[in-house]
Tab-separated table of C-alpha atoms in Angstrom:
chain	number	residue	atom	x	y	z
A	989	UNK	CA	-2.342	-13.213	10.534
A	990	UNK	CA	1.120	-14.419	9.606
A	991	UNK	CA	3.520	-12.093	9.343
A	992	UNK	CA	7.258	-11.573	9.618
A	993	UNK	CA	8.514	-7.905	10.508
A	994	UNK	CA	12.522	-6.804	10.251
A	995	UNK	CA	14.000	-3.911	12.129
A	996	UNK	CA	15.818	-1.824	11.295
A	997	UNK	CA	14.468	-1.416	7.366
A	998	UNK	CA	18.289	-0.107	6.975
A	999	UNK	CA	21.287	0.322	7.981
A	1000	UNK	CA	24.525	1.764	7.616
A	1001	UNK	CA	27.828	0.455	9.113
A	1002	UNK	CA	31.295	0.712	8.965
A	1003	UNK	CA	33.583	-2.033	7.532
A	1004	UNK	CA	35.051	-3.806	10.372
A	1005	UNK	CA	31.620	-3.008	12.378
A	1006	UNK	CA	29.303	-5.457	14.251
A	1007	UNK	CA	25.502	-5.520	13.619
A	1008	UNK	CA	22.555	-7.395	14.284
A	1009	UNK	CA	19.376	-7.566	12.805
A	1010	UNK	CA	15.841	-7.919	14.050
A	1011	UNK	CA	13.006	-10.196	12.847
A	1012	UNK	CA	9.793	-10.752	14.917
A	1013	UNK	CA	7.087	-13.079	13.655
A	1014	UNK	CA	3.386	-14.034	14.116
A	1015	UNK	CA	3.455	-17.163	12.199
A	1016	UNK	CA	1.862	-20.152	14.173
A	1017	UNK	CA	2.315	-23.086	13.440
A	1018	UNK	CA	5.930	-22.623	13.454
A	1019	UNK	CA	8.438	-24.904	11.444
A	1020	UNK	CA	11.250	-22.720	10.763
A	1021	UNK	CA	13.003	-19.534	10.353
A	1022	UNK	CA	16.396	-18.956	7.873
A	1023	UNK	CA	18.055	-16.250	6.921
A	1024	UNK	CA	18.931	-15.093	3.200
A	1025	UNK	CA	21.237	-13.019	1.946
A	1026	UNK	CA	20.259	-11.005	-1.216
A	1027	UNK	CA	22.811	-9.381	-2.992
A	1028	UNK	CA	21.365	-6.590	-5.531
A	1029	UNK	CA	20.026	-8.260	-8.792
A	1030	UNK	CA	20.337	-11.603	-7.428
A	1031	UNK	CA	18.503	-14.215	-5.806
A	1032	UNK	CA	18.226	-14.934	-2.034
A	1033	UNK	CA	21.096	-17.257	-0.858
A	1034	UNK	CA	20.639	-18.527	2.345
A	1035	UNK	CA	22.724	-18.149	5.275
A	1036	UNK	CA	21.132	-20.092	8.049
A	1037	UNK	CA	17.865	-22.038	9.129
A	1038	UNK	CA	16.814	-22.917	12.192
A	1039	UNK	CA	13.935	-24.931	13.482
A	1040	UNK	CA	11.948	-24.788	16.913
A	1041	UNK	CA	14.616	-26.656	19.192
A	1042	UNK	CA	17.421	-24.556	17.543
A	1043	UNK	CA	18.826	-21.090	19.755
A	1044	UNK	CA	21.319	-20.498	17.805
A	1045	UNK	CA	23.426	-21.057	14.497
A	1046	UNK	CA	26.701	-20.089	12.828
A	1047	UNK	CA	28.107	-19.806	9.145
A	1048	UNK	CA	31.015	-18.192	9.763
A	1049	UNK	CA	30.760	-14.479	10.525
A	1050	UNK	CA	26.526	-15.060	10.542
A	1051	UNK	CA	25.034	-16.036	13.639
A	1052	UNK	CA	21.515	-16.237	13.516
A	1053	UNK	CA	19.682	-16.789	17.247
A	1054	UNK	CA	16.561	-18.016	17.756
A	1055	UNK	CA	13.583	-17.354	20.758
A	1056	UNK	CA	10.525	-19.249	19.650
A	1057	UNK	CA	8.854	-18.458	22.764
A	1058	UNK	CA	8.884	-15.018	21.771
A	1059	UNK	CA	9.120	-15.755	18.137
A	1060	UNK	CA	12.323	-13.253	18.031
A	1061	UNK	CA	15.394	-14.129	16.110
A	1062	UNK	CA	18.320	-12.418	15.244
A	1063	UNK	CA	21.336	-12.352	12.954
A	1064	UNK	CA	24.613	-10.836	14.081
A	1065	UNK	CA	27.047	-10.208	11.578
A	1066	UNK	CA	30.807	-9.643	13.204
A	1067	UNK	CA	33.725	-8.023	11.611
A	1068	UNK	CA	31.512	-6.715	8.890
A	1069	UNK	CA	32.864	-6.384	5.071
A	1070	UNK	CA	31.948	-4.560	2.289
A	1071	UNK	CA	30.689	-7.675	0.385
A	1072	UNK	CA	28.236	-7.868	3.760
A	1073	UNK	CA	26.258	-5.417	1.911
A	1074	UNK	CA	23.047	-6.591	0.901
A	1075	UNK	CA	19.262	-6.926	1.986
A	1076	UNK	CA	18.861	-9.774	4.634
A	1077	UNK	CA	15.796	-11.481	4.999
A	1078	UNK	CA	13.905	-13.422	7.162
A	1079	UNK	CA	11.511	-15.797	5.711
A	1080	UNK	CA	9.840	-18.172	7.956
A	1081	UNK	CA	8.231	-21.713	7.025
A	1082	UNK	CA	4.501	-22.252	8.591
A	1083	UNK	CA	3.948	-25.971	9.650
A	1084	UNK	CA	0.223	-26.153	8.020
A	1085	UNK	CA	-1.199	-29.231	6.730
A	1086	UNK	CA	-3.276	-30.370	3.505
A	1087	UNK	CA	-0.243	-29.353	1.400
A	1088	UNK	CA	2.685	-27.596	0.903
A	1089	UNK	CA	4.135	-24.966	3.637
A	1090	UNK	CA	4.296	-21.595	2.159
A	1091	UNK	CA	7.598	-19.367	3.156
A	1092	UNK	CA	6.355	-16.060	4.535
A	1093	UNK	CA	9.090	-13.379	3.807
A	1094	UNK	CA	9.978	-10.676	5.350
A	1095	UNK	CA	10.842	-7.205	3.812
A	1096	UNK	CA	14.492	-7.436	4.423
A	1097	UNK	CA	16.756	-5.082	6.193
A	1098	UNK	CA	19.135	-3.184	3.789
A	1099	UNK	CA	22.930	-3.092	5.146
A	1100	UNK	CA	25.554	-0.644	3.523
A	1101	UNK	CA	28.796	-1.028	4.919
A	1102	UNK	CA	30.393	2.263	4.202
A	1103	UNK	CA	34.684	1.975	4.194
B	676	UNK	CA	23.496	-26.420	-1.949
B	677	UNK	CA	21.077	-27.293	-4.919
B	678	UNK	CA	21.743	-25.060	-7.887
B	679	UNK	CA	18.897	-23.532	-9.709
B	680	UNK	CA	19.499	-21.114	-13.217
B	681	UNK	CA	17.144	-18.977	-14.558
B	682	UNK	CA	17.726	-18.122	-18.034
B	683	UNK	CA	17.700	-15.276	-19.123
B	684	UNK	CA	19.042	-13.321	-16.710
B	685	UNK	CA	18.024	-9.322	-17.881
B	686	UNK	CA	15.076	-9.697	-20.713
B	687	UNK	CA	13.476	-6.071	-22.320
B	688	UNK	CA	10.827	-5.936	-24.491
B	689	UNK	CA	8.102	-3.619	-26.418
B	690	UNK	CA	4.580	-3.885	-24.509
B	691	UNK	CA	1.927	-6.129	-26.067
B	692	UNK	CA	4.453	-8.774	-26.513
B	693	UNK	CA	5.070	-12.061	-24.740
B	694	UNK	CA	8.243	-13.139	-22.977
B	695	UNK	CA	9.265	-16.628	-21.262
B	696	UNK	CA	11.663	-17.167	-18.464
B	697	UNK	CA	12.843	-20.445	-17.556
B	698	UNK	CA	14.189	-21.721	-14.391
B	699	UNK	CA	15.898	-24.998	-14.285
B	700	UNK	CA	16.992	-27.175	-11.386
B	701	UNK	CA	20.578	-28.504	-12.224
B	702	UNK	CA	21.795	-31.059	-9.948
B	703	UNK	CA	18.372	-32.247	-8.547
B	704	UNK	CA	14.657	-33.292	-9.531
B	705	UNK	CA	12.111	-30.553	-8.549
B	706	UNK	CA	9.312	-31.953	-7.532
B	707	UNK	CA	7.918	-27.998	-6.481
B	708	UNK	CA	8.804	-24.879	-8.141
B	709	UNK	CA	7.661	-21.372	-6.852
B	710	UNK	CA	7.394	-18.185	-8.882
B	711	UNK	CA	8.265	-14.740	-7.050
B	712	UNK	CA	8.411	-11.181	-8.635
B	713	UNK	CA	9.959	-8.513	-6.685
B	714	UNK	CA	9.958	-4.896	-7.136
B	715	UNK	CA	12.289	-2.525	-5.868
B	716	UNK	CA	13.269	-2.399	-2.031
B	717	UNK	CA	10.128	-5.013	-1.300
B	718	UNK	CA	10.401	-8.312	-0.489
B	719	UNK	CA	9.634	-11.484	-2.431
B	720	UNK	CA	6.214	-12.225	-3.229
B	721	UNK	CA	4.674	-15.969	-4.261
B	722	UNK	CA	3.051	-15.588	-7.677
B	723	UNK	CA	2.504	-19.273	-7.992
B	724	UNK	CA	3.458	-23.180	-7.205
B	725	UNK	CA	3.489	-25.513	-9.348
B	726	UNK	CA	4.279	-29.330	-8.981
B	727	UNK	CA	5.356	-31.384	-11.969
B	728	UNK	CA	2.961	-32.131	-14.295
B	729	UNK	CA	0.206	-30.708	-12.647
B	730	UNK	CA	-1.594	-27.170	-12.960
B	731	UNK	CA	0.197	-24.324	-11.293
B	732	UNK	CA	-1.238	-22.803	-8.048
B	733	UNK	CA	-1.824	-19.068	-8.556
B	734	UNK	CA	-1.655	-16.518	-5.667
B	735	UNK	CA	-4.374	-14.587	-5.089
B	736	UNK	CA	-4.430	-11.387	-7.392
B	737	UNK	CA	-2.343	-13.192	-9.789
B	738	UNK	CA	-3.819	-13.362	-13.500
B	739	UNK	CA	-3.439	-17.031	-14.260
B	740	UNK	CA	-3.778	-16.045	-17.992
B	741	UNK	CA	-1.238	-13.624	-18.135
B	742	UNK	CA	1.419	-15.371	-16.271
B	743	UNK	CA	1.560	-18.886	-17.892
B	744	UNK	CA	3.074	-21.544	-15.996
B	745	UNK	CA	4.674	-24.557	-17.267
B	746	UNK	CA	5.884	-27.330	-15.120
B	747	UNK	CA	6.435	-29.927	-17.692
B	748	UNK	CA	9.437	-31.846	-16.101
B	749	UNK	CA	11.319	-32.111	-13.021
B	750	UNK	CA	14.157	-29.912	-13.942
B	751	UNK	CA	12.225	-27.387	-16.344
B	752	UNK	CA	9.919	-24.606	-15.207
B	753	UNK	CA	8.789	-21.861	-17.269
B	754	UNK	CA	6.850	-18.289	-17.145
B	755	UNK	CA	5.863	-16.748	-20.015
B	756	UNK	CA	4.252	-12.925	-19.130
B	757	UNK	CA	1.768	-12.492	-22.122
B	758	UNK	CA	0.851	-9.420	-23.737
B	759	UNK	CA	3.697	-7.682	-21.327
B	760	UNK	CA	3.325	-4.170	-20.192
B	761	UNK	CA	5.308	-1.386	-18.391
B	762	UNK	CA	3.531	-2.393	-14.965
B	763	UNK	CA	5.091	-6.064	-15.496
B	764	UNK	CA	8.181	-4.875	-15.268
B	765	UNK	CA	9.732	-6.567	-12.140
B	766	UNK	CA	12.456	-9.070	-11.072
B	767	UNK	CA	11.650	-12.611	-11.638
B	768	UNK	CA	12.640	-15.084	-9.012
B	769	UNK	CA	12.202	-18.905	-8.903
B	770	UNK	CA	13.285	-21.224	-6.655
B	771	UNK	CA	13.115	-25.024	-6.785
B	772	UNK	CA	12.581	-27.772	-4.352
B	773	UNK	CA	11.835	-31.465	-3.682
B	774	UNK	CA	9.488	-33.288	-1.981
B	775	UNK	CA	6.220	-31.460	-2.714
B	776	UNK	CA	7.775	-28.293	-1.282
B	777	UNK	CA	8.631	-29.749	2.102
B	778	UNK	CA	12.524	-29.366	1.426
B	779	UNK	CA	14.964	-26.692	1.278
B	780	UNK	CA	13.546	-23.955	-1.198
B	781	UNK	CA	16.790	-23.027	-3.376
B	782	UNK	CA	16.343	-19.446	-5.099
B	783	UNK	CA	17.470	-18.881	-8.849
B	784	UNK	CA	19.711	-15.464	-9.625
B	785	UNK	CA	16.090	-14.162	-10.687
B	786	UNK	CA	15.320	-12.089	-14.001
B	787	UNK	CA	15.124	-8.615	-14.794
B	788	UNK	CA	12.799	-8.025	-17.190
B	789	UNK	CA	11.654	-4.295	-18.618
B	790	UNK	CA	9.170	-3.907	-20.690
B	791	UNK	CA	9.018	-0.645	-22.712
């Protein structure tokens, strides 16, 4: 089954904190994997995406990292802010054919960054 | 990136009645537009796809009566909940891309909508 699981489900920081957060996934074939940020009462904005030949990517204080042989990626966040706090999710893109290729989201890990 | 509205933005009304949300695609053609609702502290799930001009694809579970899709140009989606009640209340996300959905999926700010 296609899946996408994120660890933790939340977390709390304190500004000026590093984090990372977890996302495993189950979904074969594999195209590739971003990263949104969802700020409460808004839509997802993405941060990064990544396909299969990709380890790692930057946008500024998000890097997202990438192990598609263990379908395991990551997204650090460094020097963390109080606008950093939001649900982040992972949504990866299937590589099926006869169509379009659904996103399969994760539930999102909740980050608080406390002053 | 691509800019996508959704209009409007918070929408409340009485059960029994009908409501329409539209999403627009500002600065590009949108071949694809997906339909999401969210409910609190879950993640986004597809309702339905629906390519320009042609009949929306509904999710399975989704009431393709209820939630109307209309896909009637390349920058112009909308979703009309009929006959609205309390358990419709959700957030509303749609997101917009081109190329039969092969391309970057870009997210509108998504719509609350409350139905009392």
């Amino acid at each position: 089954k296609n899946q996408v699981e994120q660890s933790p489900q939340s977390l709390i920081i304190l500004e000026g904190k590093n984090c990372t957060l977890q996302c495993n996934y189950t979904v074969s074939p594999f195209s590739n994997l971003r990263w949104y940020k969802q700020d409460t009462g808004r839509g997802p904005v993405s941060l990064t995406i990544m396909t299969f030949s990709e380890n790692t990517k930057s946008n500024g204080r998000y890097t997202a990292t990438l192990d598609a042989d263990t379908k395991q990626s990551s997204l650090h966040i460094t020097a963390s802010q109080l606008s950093d706090s939001a649900s982040y999710i992972c949504v990866v893109r299937g590589r099926w054919t006869g169509g379009y290729n659904k996103l399969i989201f994760g539930a999102g890990t909740r980050l608080a960054v406390h002053p | 990136g691509a800019v996508v509205s959704q209009h409007p933005s918070r929408v409340i009304c009485k059960s029994g009645t009908s409501v329409k949300i539209e999403c627009r695609s500002l600065d590009f053609q949108a071949t694809t537009m997906f339909w999401y609702r969210q409910f609190p502290k879950q993640s986004l799930m597809l309702m339905a796809t629906s390519n320009e001009g042609s009949k929306a694809t509904y999710e399975q579970g989704v009431e393709k009566d209820k939630f109307l899709i209309n896909h009637a140009s390349l920058t112009l989606s909308t979703l009309t909940v009929t006959s609205a009640h309390p358990e419709d209340s959700s957030f509303y996300i749609c997101s917009a891309s081109g190329l039969a959905g092969v391309l970057e999926q870009y997210f509108g700010p998504g719509t609350r909508l409350t139905v009392t």
